[in-house]
Amino acid sequence: MKKIAVLTSGGDAPGMNAAIRAVVRKAAYHGIEVVGINHGYEGFINGSIEPLDLGSVGGIIQRGGTKLYSARCLKFKEDAVQEQGIAKMREANVEGLVVIGGDGSYRGAMALVKKGFPVVGVPGTIDNDVPGTEYTIGFDTALNTVVESIDKIRDTATSHENSFIVEVMGRDAGDIALWAGLAAGAETVLIPEEEYNLDEIIARLERGATRSKKHSIIIVAEGVMAGSELAKLIKDKAGIETRVSVLGHIQRGGSPTARDRVLASRFGAHAVELLMEGKSGRAVGIRNHQLIDYDMTEAFEKHHESDVGLYTLMKELSI
Amino acid sequence: MKKIAVLTSGGDAPGMNAAIRAVVRKAAYHGIEVVGINHGYEGFINGSIEPLDLGSVGGIIQRGGTKLYSARCLKFKEDAVQEQGIAKMREANVEGLVVIGGDGSYRGAMALVKKGFPVVGVPGTIDNDVPGTEYTIGFDTALNTVVESIDKIRDTATSHENSFIVEVMGRDAGDIALWAGLAAGAETVLIPEEEYNLDEIIARLERGATRSKKHSIIIVAEGVMAGSELAKLIKDKAGIETRVSVLGHIQRGGSPTARDRVLASRFGAHAVELLMEGKSGRAVGIRNHQLIDYDMTEAFEKHHESDVGLYTLMKELSI
Amino acid sequence: MKKIAVLTSGGDAPGMNAAIRAVVRKAAYHGIEVVGINHGYEGFINGSIEPLDLGSVGGIIQRGGTKLYSARCLKFKEDAVQEQGIAKMREANVEGLVVIGGDGSYRGAMALVKKGFPVVGVPGTIDNDVPGTEYTIGFDTALNTVVESIDKIRDTATSHENSFIVEVMGRDAGDIALWAGLAAGAETVLIPEEEYNLDEIIARLERGATRSKKHSIIIVAEGVMAGSELAKLIKDKAGIETRVSVLGHIQRGGSPTARDRVLASRFGAHAVELLMEGKSGRAVGIRNHQLIDYDMTEAFEKHHESDVGLYTLMKELSI
Amino acid sequence: MKKIAVLTSGGDAPGMNAAIRAVVRKAAYHGIEVVGINHGYEGFINGSIEPLDLGSVGGIIQRGGTKLYSARCLKFKEDAVQEQGIAKMREANVEGLVVIGGDGSYRGAMALVKKGFPVVGVPGTIDNDVPGTEYTIGFDTALNTVVESIDKIRDTATSHENSFIVEVMGRDAGDIALWAGLAAGAETVLIPEEEYNLDEIIARLERGATRSKKHSIIIVAEGVMAGSELAKLIKDKAGIETRVSVLGHIQRGGSPTARDRVLASRFGAHAVELLMEGKSGRAVGIRNHQLIDYDMTEAFEKHHESDVGLYTLMKELSI
């Protein structure tokens, strides 16, 4: 393999730039050229590429977002369009592709794989919801952003003895909410993977109020319901006022944490190794603390599972 | 003066603890005792006090919120209630009071002053909207929180080439929005003190789109309208999609910046000096870079004005 | 088991408070009382204890340092002194102990175990050098502090085109240096576990100088040599000037990262479970991403090993 | 004026990029072209320029360091060399220059002014030691970096009940040390502008030790003496052990604070206005909270003075 391409797809995640950098540097180490594809699959089908050398990835390891831009590309589902993209790549002598993104991006990647174009996937999404890997690039940074935000909210919650509902990202996966709940010492966490019990939530709020602790933090993953909706449910059933804070898009940005930069570097470099070994349709991941690769299909056919042990611990510690 | 009290009132602001600490330490330096009043005027009328010594204010200079709690107290408007509070204080040999809060808190303070109880005001509010002083405690911290958040939002805005509307605090005052706009390099800022022009906002968005810069940040102070409302106006008139982020309560919390801690320390110490000099009904402030004191009435009778020079600069730099 | 104690020992690490909190809350969940022992083994032998309830561990999850203080205790090596401590504990009806600290602290703990007093160890040290566990409490926070510091140093290194040597903690273990090197994109990392080659370091510096990149970051773990010593070696051999920055004690402090808080919470809770199960002489750890417990002796008899894969990756990416 | 140049000189400071951006954008607003000069006066004499447009200064407002690089240039003192530089600039149709740097950089600027080349100075240095302006670009960021570092050191100082000496930047000016002392609640501060008293420092350490507070933070500006030297003096005279932390180069870097970005934006834009008005040999500054300009000579002929009021306050609050 003499020349490979790299693109980022789906929602951006802090650490994507570190992964791009690792792809370029690892490839350079082995004398392989790299081109960057802009705007995800959109750029793939248009052949919108630029050469990436050591200089192009200088000073990006600490930057949030993705220098290759990301975009959704609806028409990429069409066979003809995929073939057009592959043709463009072959024209440019690109022999393999690293796709950095979530499980949705893997689905697109597998279409290329089936058409004979070698692709390796790197899990990049703040939601930590790619089946088959314990962590994804961006999760650690997003988690710390959420925890730092809740630390701030707790300042004002304590000062005014208010209770707060904090809505965090996570449409199908509760990892951000659950980990943040543990790390920020929240009283209650609602995640998509577990049933919630409104009476229990209210009981907890009331228990706090009768003890010295008059403030309470409830974290709800957006996939369960909106924070404002939960506030209404609580108000209607128990007459308790809560304030709502929707953390929103700050969760996607920021300079990646050390952990995310290391993970991204390992994943990016491993993806290049896999392409060099002639592998395709594989996703890199971390399992049992070991760098692994596995069938990319697994990532979008299986379901992400939350860590039941953490959920139980959360409940016990928020006694 | 042998014994004074301190309370925090209104919305909490980072740096209030640093001000409390300065009151206690400056008083200790002069051999004056200090008691803390919990829950603002609520505690004043109930005589809910606790002695504060050097040890009680150890390790709080870097903490957000207020260790004395803050609360609104509607019944404090009544004459009888105010007199009851003064009686409680006199009973406890408290001879003067430092009130840390916004202009609303000053109003309550003046009622006590008129009844012969010495009070000095310290401006503590993130909104920077207390007339008579260039800065209030908490503004610098809130501003930095907003700017760091917008830096994060810009990461994802750039990566996806989206435009964002960021709603920040400021019901009557645009200082947070305006300063954050300058500091974060926003394209447009809407503040309560200045008329906005929807056509101009849209023209700016479209101009960006035709240049290489495809993302844009619009900051709107909550006092102008909700971020979601602005997004709708833009969508309806020009068909342009924007995403909305409401920063909310994270703006109130966090460890105070160096600037806020120094300002709070100076204000707190100066308030003690004023009480020692037998002054009452005075507010401390900073004007022309100098520590000053002025008639507290000024703070709630005049209107806060935004810095027209900054607003003009903002417009010129966001060309 | 009705009553247990907890102490922190050795160098303090961010997240120790989160572990203390988890011990108290997990115990409370099971109806077990907890006392805190101040000043490590010093307090153990003096019976310097205080009851810890839910209120005592409120608002500490985000605090650096340890609320139970830490200290070295030389005379704890003596048999009589250990027995005196055990007697004090039994007097106070304490039936078991959780020790949070490094492998040195485990050695002391094993002495108590051998005398029949149940102890469970929790690995708390920024160095990540406790054999038997993949991570220790505090490592992630220290790592992020180092990486953020190097990001800052790189700003000035780039602006002035200087090369910097950054000395970080790690007497016997290079984990901080190695991970920070990967995460900060350093050009060279020197760790105690691997031989360094001065000629190679110099060649790298010169290679950078001939390319467009005129600055370079070298990270050296204190266990290899002092930063100033390395600067002298380079100056003497190649005549190249470097600047030295010793990060020092800032690496021990700061609010723990989300990862450290979660790890600390899991470890603390698991330690309580082990004591409840009647186990003693066990250390908690994380291995293959799973919470485990193992013979505490292993932690101080084996040697910590660095991750060879990471070291190789570091070298390849800093091409 | 149709075309101007901008350069950064001396030690780099966070916010220099924001100032460069403001120069370019303000000039663009008025239809003036801008070129950037790389490597300070070195680039000036070599005519090392590059055009700067809106795109070139995109995304730099939040970056530390200076994208134009900075360097010392010894030969710039020579008349012939200065004239060579002016000739190069005139050749490139550059009609005026904005110099961002400290008072040393102003000295070079005045040489150009005397030779008829219009220059306006912008104070950029973390030391806050440019006479004639209350604040310089970079001071606020450096100050916050120092305060956050001391907050971390205090964690470990408290946990181990140690005393720490923290050496900070400031060869001739004590502003960083003094403000940081107030903001971090240090027990003692040594600045170049004020005599220190070793007996008093020791008395303070001993007083702390007899009270419950067993740790202490002493801040020393490098211009007074090295931290290690102070530690030796204390050890020799009183036998008290202290630990030393030298903050070093992390003080120069980092994303600028909101305050520094706003100040830099105002300064940069004002410098362009002055050049447009045909002014030369002027420095921009902030005095009495107002943007001003003054004779640049004042900046290097006068001495920076520390704020006596702050120093007194520091002493009183660290009772």
Coordinates of C-alpha atoms in Angstrom, one line a residue, chain A residues 21-23 25-26 28-30 54-55 59 61-62 134-135 139-140 143-144 147-148 151 154-155 179-187 211-213 255-263 265-266 269 273 287-290 307 310 313 315-319, chain C residues 21-23 25-26 28-30 54-55 59 61-62 134-135 139-140 143-144 147-148 151 154-155 179-187 211-213 255-263 265-266 269 273 287-290 307 310 313 315-319:
Chain A
R21 CA -2.4 13.1 13.0
A22 CA -1.6 9.5 14.0
V23 CA -2.8 8.1 10.7
R25 CA 2.5 10.1 11.1
K26 CA 2.2 6.3 11.3
A28 CA 4.8 8.5 7.1
Y29 CA 6.9 6.2 9.4
H30 CA 6.2 3.4 6.9
L54 CA 3.9 15.9 8.8
G55 CA 3.5 19.7 8.5
G59 CA -0.2 21.6 16.1
I61 CA -3.3 17.2 18.4
Q62 CA -4.7 19.6 21.0
E134 CA -14.9 -0.1 25.5
Y135 CA -14.2 3.5 24.7
F139 CA -16.1 10.3 25.3
D140 CA -13.5 11.2 27.9
L143 CA -17.5 13.5 30.1
N144 CA -15.1 16.0 31.7
V147 CA -18.6 17.1 35.0
E148 CA -17.0 20.5 35.1
D151 CA -19.5 21.3 39.3
R154 CA -23.6 22.7 42.0
D155 CA -22.1 25.9 43.2
W179 CA -20.3 8.4 34.3
A180 CA -21.0 12.0 34.9
G181 CA -23.5 11.1 37.6
L182 CA -20.9 9.1 39.4
A183 CA -18.1 11.7 38.9
A184 CA -20.2 14.7 39.9
G185 CA -21.9 12.9 42.8
A186 CA -25.4 13.4 41.3
E187 CA -28.3 12.2 43.3
R211 CA -31.9 16.2 55.7
S212 CA -29.5 19.1 55.8
K213 CA -28.9 18.8 52.1
S255 CA -9.3 20.5 23.6
P256 CA -9.2 16.7 23.9
T257 CA -8.2 15.3 27.3
A258 CA -4.9 13.3 27.5
R259 CA -6.8 10.1 27.5
D260 CA -8.6 10.9 24.3
R261 CA -5.5 12.0 22.6
V262 CA -3.7 8.8 23.6
L263 CA -6.6 6.6 22.5
S265 CA -3.3 8.1 18.6
R266 CA -3.4 4.4 19.2
A269 CA -1.9 4.2 14.1
E273 CA -1.3 -1.2 10.5
R287 CA -11.3 -4.4 24.8
N288 CA -9.9 -5.8 28.1
H289 CA -7.5 -2.9 28.0
Q290 CA -6.0 -4.3 24.7
D307 CA -22.3 -0.9 32.4
L310 CA -21.7 1.3 37.3
L313 CA -22.8 1.7 42.1
K315 CA -27.6 4.1 43.0
E316 CA -25.7 2.8 46.1
L317 CA -23.5 5.8 46.4
S318 CA -26.3 8.3 46.0
I319 CA -28.0 6.9 49.1
Chain C
R21 CA -16.5 9.5 50.0
A22 CA -17.2 6.2 48.3
V23 CA -16.0 4.2 51.3
R25 CA -21.3 6.1 51.3
K26 CA -21.0 2.4 50.4
A28 CA -23.6 3.7 54.9
Y29 CA -25.6 1.9 52.3
H30 CA -24.9 -1.3 54.1
L54 CA -22.8 11.3 54.7
G55 CA -22.5 15.0 55.6
G59 CA -18.9 18.4 48.5
I61 CA -15.7 14.5 45.4
Q62 CA -14.3 17.4 43.3
E134 CA -3.7 -0.9 35.2
Y135 CA -4.6 2.4 36.8
F139 CA -2.8 9.3 37.5
D140 CA -5.4 10.6 35.0
L143 CA -1.5 13.4 33.3
N144 CA -3.9 16.0 32.2
V147 CA -0.4 17.8 29.2
E148 CA -2.1 21.1 29.7
D151 CA 0.4 22.7 25.7
R154 CA 4.5 24.7 23.3
D155 CA 2.9 28.1 22.7
W179 CA 1.4 9.1 28.2
A180 CA 2.1 12.9 28.3
G181 CA 4.6 12.5 25.5
L182 CA 2.0 10.8 23.3
A183 CA -0.8 13.2 24.3
A184 CA 1.2 16.4 23.9
G185 CA 2.9 15.2 20.8
A186 CA 6.4 15.5 22.3
E187 CA 9.4 14.8 20.1
R211 CA 12.9 21.0 8.7
S212 CA 10.5 23.8 9.1
K213 CA 9.8 22.8 12.7
S255 CA -9.8 18.8 41.0
P256 CA -9.8 15.2 39.9
T257 CA -10.8 14.4 36.4
A258 CA -14.0 12.5 35.8
R259 CA -12.0 9.3 35.2
D260 CA -10.2 9.6 38.5
R261 CA -13.5 10.3 40.3
V262 CA -15.2 7.3 38.8
L263 CA -12.2 5.0 39.4
S265 CA -15.6 5.7 43.6
R266 CA -15.4 2.1 42.3
A269 CA -16.9 0.9 47.2
E273 CA -17.4 -5.0 49.8
R287 CA -7.4 -5.3 35.1
N288 CA -8.7 -6.1 31.7
H289 CA -11.2 -3.3 32.3
Q290 CA -12.6 -5.3 35.2
D307 CA 3.6 -0.3 28.3
L310 CA 3.0 2.8 23.9
L313 CA 4.1 4.1 19.3
K315 CA 8.8 6.7 18.8
E316 CA 7.0 6.0 15.6
L317 CA 4.6 9.0 15.8
S318 CA 7.4 11.4 16.7
I319 CA 9.1 10.6 13.4

